[in-house]
Short mmCIF file of C-alpha atoms and ligand atoms in Angstrom, two decimals:
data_model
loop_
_atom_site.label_atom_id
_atom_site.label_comp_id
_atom_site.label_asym_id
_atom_site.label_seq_id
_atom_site.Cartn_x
_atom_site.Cartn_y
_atom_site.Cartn_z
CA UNK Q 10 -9.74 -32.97 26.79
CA UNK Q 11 -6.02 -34.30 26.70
CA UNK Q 12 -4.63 -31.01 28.47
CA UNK Q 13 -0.82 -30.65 28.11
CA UNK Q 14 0.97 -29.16 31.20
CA UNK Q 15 1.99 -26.10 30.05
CA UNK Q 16 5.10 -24.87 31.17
CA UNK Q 17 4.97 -20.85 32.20
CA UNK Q 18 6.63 -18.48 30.31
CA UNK Q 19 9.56 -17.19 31.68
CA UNK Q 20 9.64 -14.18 33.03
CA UNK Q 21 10.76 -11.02 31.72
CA UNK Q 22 12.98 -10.25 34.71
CA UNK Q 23 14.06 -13.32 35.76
CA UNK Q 24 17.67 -13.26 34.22
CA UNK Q 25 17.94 -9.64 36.19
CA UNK Q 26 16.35 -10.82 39.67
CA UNK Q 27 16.41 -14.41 39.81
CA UNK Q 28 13.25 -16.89 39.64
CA UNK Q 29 13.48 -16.35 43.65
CA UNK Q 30 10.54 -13.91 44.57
CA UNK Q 31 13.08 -12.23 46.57
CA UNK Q 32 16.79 -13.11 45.42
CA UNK Q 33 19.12 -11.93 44.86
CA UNK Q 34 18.22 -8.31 45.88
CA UNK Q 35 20.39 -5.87 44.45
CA UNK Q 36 21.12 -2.07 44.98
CA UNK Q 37 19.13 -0.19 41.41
CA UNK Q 38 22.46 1.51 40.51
CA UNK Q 39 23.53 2.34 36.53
CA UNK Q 40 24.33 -1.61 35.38
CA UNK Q 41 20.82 -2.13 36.70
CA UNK Q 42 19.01 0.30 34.91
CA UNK Q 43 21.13 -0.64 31.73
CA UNK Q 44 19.96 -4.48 32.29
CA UNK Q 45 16.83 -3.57 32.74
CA UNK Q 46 16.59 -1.61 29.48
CA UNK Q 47 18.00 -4.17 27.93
CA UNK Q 48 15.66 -6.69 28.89
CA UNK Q 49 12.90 -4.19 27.93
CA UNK Q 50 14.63 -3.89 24.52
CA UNK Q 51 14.51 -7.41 24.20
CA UNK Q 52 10.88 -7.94 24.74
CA UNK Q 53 9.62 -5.95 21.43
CA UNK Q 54 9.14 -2.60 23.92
CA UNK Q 55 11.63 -0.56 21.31
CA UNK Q 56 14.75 1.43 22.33
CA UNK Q 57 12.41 4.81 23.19
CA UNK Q 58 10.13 3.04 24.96
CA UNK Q 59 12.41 0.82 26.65
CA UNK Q 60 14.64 3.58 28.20
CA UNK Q 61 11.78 5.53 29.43
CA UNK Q 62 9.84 2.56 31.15
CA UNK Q 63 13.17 1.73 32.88
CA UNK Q 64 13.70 5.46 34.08
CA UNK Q 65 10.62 5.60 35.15
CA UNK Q 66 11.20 2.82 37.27
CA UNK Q 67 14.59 3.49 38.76
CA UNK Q 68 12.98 6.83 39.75
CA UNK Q 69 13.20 7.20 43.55
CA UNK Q 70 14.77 4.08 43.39
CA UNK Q 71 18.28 4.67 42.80
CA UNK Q 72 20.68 3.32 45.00
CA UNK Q 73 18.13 1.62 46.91
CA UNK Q 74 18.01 -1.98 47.32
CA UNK Q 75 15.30 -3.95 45.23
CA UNK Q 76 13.80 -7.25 45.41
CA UNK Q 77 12.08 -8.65 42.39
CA UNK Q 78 8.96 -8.76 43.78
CA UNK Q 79 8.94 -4.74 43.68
CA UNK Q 80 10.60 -4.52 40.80
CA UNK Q 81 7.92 -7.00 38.56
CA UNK Q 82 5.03 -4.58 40.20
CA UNK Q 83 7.24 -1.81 39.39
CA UNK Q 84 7.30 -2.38 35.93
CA UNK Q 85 3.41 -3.86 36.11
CA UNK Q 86 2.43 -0.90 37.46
CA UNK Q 87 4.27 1.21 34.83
CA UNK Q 88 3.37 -0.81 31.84
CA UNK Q 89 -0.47 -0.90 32.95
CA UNK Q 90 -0.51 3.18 33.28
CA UNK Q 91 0.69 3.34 29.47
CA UNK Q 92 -1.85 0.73 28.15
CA UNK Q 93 -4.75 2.05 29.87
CA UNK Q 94 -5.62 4.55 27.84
CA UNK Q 95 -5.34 2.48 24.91
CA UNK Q 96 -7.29 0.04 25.82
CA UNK Q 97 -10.84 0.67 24.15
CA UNK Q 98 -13.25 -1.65 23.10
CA UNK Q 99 -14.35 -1.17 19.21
CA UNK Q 100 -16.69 1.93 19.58
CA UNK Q 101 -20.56 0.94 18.56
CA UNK Q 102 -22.02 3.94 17.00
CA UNK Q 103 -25.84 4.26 16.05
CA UNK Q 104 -24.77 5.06 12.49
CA UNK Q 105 -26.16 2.12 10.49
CA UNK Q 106 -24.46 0.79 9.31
CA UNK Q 107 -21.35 1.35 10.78
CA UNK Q 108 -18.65 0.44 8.69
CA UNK Q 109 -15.24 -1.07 9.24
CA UNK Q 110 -12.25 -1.38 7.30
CA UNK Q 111 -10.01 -4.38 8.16
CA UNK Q 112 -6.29 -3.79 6.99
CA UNK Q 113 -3.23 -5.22 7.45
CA UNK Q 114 -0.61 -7.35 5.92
CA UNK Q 115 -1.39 -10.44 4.86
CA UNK Q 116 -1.13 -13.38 7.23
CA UNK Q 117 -1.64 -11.36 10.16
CA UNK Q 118 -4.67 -12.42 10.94
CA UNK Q 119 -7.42 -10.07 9.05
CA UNK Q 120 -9.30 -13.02 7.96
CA UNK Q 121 -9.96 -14.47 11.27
CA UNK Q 122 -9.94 -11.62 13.03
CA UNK Q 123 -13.27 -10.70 10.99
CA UNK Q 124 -14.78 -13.96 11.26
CA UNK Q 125 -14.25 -13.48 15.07
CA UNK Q 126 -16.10 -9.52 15.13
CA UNK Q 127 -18.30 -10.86 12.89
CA UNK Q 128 -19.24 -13.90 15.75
CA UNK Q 129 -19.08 -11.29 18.38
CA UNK Q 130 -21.39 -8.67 17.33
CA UNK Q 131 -23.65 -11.41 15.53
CA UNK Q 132 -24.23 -12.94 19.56
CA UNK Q 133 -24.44 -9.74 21.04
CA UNK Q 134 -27.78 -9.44 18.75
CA UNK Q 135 -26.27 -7.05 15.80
CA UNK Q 136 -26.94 -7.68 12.26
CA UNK Q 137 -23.63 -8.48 10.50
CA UNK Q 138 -22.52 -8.42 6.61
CA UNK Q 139 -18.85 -9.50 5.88
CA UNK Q 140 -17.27 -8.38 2.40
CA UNK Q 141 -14.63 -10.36 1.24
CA UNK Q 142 -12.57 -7.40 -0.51
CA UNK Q 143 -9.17 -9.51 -0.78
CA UNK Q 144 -10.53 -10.33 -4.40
CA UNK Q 145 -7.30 -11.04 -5.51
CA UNK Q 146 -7.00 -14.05 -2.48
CA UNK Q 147 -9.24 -17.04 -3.73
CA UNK Q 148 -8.40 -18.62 -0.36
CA UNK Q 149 -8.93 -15.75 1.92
CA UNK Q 150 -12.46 -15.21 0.23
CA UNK Q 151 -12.77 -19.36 0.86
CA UNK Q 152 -11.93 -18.79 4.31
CA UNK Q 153 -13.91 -15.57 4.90
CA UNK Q 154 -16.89 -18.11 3.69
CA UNK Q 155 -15.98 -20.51 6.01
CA UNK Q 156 -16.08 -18.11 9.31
CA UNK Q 157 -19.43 -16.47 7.78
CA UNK Q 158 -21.31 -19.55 7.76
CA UNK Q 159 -19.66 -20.70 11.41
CA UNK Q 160 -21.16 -16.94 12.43
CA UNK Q 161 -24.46 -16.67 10.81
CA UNK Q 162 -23.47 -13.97 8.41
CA UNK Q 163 -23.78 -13.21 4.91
CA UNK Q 164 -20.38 -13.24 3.43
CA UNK Q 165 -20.42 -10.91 -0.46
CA UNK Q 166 -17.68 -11.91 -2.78
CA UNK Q 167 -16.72 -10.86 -5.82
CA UNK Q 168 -14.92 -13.08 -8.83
CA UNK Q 169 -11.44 -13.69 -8.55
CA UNK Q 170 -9.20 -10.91 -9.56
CA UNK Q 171 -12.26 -8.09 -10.00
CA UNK Q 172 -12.43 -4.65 -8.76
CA UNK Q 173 -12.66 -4.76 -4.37
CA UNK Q 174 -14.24 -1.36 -4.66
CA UNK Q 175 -17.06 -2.27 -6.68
CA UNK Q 176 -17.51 -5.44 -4.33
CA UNK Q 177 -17.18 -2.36 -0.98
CA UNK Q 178 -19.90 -0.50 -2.91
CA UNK Q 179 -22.24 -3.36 -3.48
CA UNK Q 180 -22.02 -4.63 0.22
CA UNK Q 181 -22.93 -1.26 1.84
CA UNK Q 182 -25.71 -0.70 -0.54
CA UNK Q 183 -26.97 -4.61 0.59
CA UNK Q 184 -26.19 -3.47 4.03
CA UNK Q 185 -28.36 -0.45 3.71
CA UNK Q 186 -30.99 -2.09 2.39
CA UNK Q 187 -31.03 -5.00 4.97
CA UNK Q 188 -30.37 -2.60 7.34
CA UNK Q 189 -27.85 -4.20 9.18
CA UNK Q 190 -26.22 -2.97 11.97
CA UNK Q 191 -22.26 -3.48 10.64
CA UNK Q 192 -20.34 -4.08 7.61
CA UNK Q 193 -17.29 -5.55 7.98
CA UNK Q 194 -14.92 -5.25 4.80
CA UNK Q 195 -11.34 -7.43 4.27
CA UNK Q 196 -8.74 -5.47 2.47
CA UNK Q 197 -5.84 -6.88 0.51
CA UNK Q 198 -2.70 -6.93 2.40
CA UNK Q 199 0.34 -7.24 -0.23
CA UNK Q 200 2.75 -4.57 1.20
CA UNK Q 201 5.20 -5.75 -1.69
CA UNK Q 202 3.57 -2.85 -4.19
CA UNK Q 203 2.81 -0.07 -1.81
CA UNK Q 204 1.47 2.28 -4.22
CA UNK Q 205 -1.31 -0.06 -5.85
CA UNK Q 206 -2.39 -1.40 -2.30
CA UNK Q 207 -2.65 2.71 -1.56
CA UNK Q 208 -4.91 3.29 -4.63
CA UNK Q 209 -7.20 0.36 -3.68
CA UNK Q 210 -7.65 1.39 -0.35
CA UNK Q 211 -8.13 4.94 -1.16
CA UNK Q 212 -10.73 3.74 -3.83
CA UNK Q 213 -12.95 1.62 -1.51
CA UNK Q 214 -12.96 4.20 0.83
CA UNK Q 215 -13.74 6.84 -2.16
CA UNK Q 216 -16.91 4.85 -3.55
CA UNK Q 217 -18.09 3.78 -0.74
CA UNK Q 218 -18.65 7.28 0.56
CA UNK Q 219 -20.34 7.70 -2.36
CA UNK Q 220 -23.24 5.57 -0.55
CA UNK Q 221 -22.51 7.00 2.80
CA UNK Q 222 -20.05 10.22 3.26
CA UNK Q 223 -19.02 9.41 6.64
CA UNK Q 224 -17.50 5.81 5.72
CA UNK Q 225 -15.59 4.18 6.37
CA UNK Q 226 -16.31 4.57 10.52
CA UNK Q 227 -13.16 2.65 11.68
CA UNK Q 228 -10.55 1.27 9.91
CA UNK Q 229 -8.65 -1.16 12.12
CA UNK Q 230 -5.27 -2.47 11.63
CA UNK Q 231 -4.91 -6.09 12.56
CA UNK Q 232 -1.16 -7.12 13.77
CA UNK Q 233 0.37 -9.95 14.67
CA UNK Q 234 2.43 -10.38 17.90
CA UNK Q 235 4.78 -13.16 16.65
CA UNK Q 236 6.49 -9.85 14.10
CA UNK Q 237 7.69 -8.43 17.33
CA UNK Q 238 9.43 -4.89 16.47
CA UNK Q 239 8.12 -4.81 12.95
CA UNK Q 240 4.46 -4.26 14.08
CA UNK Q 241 6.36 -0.85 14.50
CA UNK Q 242 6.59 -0.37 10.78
CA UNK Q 243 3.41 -1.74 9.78
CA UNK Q 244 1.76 0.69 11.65
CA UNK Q 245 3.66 3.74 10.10
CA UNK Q 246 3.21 2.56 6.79
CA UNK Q 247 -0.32 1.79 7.05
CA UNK Q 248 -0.99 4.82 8.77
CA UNK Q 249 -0.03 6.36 5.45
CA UNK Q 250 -2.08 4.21 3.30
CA UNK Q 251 -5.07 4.38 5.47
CA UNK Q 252 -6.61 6.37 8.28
CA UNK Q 253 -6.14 4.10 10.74
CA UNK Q 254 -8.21 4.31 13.90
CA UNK Q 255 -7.41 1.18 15.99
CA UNK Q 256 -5.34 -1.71 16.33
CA UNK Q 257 -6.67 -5.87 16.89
CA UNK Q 258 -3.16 -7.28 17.56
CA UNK Q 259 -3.60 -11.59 17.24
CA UNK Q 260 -1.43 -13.92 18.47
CA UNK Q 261 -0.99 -13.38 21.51
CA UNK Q 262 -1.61 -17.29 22.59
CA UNK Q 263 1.85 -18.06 21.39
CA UNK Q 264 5.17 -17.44 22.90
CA UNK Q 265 4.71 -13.96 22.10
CA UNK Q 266 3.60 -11.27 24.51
CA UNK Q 267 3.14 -8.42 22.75
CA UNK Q 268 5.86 -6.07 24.38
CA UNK Q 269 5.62 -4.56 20.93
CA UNK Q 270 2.23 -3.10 22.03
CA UNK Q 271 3.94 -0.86 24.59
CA UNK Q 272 5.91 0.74 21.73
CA UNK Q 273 2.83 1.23 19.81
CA UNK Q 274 0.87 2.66 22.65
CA UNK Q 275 3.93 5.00 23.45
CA UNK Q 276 4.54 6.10 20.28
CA UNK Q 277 1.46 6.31 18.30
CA UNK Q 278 -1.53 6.21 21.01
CA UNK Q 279 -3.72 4.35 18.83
CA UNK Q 280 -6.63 2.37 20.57
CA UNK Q 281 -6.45 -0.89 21.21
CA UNK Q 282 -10.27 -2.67 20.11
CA UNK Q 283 -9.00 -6.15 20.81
CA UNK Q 284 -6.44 -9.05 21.09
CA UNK Q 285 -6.36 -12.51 19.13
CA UNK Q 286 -5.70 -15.37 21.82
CA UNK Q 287 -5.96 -18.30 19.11
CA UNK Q 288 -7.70 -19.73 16.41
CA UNK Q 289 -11.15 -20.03 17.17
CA UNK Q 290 -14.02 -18.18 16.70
CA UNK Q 291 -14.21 -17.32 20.46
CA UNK Q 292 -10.31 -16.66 20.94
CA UNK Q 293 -10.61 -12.72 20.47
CA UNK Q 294 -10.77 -10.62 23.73
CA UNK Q 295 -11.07 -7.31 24.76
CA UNK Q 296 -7.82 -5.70 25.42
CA UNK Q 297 -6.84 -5.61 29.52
CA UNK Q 298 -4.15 -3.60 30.78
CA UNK Q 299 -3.39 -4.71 33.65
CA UNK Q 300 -3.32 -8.65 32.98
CA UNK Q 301 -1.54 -7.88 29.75
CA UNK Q 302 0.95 -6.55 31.81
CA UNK Q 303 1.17 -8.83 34.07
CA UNK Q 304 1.66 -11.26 31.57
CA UNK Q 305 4.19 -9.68 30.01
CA UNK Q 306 6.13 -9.49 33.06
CA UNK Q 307 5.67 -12.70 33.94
P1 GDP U 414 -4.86 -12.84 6.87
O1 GDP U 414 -3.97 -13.29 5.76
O2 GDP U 414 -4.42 -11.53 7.45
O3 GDP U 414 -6.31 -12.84 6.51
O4 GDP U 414 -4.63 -13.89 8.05
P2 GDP U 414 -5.52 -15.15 8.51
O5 GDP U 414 -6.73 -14.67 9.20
O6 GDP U 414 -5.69 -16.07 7.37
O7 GDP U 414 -4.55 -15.77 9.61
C1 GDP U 414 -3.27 -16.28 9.30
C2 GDP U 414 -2.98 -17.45 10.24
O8 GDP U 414 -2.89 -16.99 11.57
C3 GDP U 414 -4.05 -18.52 10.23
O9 GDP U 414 -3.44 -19.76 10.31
C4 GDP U 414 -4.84 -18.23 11.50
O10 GDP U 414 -5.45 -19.39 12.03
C5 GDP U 414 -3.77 -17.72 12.41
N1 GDP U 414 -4.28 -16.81 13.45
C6 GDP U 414 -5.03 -15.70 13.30
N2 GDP U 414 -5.28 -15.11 14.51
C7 GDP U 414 -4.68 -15.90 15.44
C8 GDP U 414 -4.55 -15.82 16.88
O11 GDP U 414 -5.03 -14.93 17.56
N3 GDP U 414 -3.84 -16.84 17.47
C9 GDP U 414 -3.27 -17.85 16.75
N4 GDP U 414 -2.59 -18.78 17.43
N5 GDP U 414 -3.36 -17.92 15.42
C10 GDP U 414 -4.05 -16.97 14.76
#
């Protein structure tokens, strides 16, 4: 394969310490800690977030010299201890079949993301049905067809434009009957007209408890890294349009690393089930603290 050097990513701190692992070394003092915010700002961590990471750091530390080698495990360190709890693989429960919501706007990645779960559970020897509930999408049901057949899975669609609740109902009861082990069901994702996108989600999940009372099991909200900041809002509005109960955020290949994830895992403590690393059906990973942090610090 024609492999491009690929130049590293910058580091987050290198404009405060220097790309020397020890220069220049400077006392932590108040311009520090405001840089260092800053910088935290900067990389998607939010202004809450950002000022608490950086006191958290300069703790102990003030007017102490610091090299950047401490400083990058400083912030390592701290960043790690607020994603580890967060970071939880989608729970398998022996409800059959267990079934998961997939929300989020659209061209975040919801489409892929499935066709990747879908791959996963379908090697790991589960039984997988995909519903293509973006009715309204002709090419995300094409490309929900496209990942089912690449997975082995049954993809149920619906004609263009027709009810995604009836389509929800019809793949649990198939689901039931096959009994397979997961449903996976895409969602629309046009946050333009809030209100209708509410009463379709609230509908699925409404008839398809109908079939099964405890449905939907997990609704996860897929994000994408590239939004920065904004993933901020998506969350809060689809927390009010949905139950959400865990986060897939994708992108996270690109020049993007997902200091927006800190801010969600400060603010809103939802799990983490997995991360998109690129376009393939194998490019989804579980979520790792501490080389996500290490990433992000570069
Ligand atoms: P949807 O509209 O939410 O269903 O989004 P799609 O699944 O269609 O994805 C939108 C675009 O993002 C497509 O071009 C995908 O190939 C791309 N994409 C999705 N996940 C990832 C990822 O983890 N990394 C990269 N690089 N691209 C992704």
């Amino acid at each position: 394969e024609d492999e491009a050097p690929v130049a590293a990513k910058p580091g987050l701190l290198d404009r405060l310490t220097g790309r020397e692992p020890e220069e220049p070394r400077r006392v932590m003092d108040d311009a520090m800690l405001e840089s260092l915010e800053e910088l935290l700002i900067e990389a998607d961590m939010g202004v809450d977030t950002a000022t608490r990471v950086a006191a958290n750091i300069a703790e102990g530390r003030m007017g102490r010299k610091i090299g950047a080698t401490e400083l990058k495990r400083a912030l390592a360190a701290e960043v790690a201890r607020i994603m580890e709890p967060v970071a939880r693989p989608l729970p398998v429960y022996a409800k059959r079949p267990q079934v998961v919501l997939v929300v989020g706007v659209n061209g975040s990645g919801k489409t892929t993301t499935i066709g990747k779960l879908a791959s996963q559970f379908k090697a790991a020897g589960k039984s997988v049905v995909i519903a293509a509930g973006d009715t309204f999408r002709a090419a995300a049901v094409e490309q929900l067809q496209i990942w089912g057949t690449r997975a082995g899975v049954p993809v149920l669609t619906a004609p263009e434009g027709s009810d995604p609740a009836s389509l929800a109902f019809d793949a649990l009861a198939r689901a039931q009957a096959d009994g397979a082990d997961l449903l996976l069901i895409d969602t629309a994702g046009r946050l333009q007209n809030r209100a209708d996108l509410m009463e379709e989600l609230a509908k699925i999940v409404r008839v398809i408890r109908k079939k099964d009372e405890t449905a939907p099991h997990n609704t996860l909200l897929v994000l994408d890294a590239t939004t920065g900041q904004n993933a901020v809002m998506q969350v809060e509005i689809f927390r009010k349009i949905a139950d959400v109960s865990g986060l897939v955020m994708t992108k996270l290949d690109g020049t993007a690393k997902g200091g927006v994830l800190v801010s969600l895992a400060d603010k809103f403590g939802l799990p983490i089930h997995a991360i998109g690393v690129g376009e393939q059906i194998d490019d989804l990973a579980p979520f790792d603290p501490e080389d996500f942090a290490r990433a992000l610090v570069g």
